[in-house]
Amino acid sequence: MMWGPYGWGGTGLWGWVWMLINGLIWIGIVVGIVVLIARLVQQPGGGRRPDSPLDILKRRYAAGEITREEFARMKDELGE
């Protein structure tokens, strides 16, 4: 086997460059797979449960969108 002026295979510094590029490609592939799996198993809405009708009613009352009487009537209609 001949060594040549650039070491094994005659690639010189380019052998190290290609090895680094190859490593970065594999790291990118692994990170991409992990991100894909994480997005597939993530619950819709970021794991946050939807607001109940009473929660929405309380928020509207707190924001001043409805009066006390409207709040009481709507709360009674919800059966809460």
mmCIF file of C-alpha atoms in Angstrom, residues 2 6 20 22 24 27 31 36-40 45-46 52 65 68 71 76:
data_model
loop_
_atom_site.group_PDB
_atom_site.id
_atom_site.type_symbol
_atom_site.label_atom_id
_atom_site.label_comp_id
_atom_site.label_asym_id
_atom_site.label_seq_id
_atom_site.Cartn_x
_atom_site.Cartn_y
_atom_site.Cartn_z
ATOM 1 C CA MET A 2 1.380 3.400 -0.899
ATOM 2 C CA TYR A 6 -0.628 13.227 1.718
ATOM 3 C CA LEU A 20 -16.534 16.668 9.527
ATOM 4 C CA ASN A 22 -20.391 13.735 7.105
ATOM 5 C CA LEU A 24 -22.645 17.215 10.669
ATOM 6 C CA ILE A 27 -26.195 15.001 13.478
ATOM 7 C CA VAL A 31 -31.976 16.060 15.238
ATOM 8 C CA LEU A 36 -40.370 15.088 13.852
ATOM 9 C CA ILE A 37 -41.198 12.521 16.546
ATOM 10 C CA ALA A 38 -41.712 15.279 19.132
ATOM 11 C CA ARG A 39 -44.190 17.061 16.845
ATOM 12 C CA LEU A 40 -46.066 13.860 16.079
ATOM 13 C CA GLY A 45 -53.117 22.959 21.445
ATOM 14 C CA GLY A 46 -49.821 22.473 23.235
ATOM 15 C CA SER A 52 -65.116 25.241 29.825
ATOM 16 C CA GLU A 65 -68.376 42.397 28.451
ATOM 17 C CA ARG A 68 -73.815 40.943 36.764
ATOM 18 C CA PHE A 71 -73.626 36.609 34.237
ATOM 19 C CA ASP A 76 -78.002 29.438 35.815
#
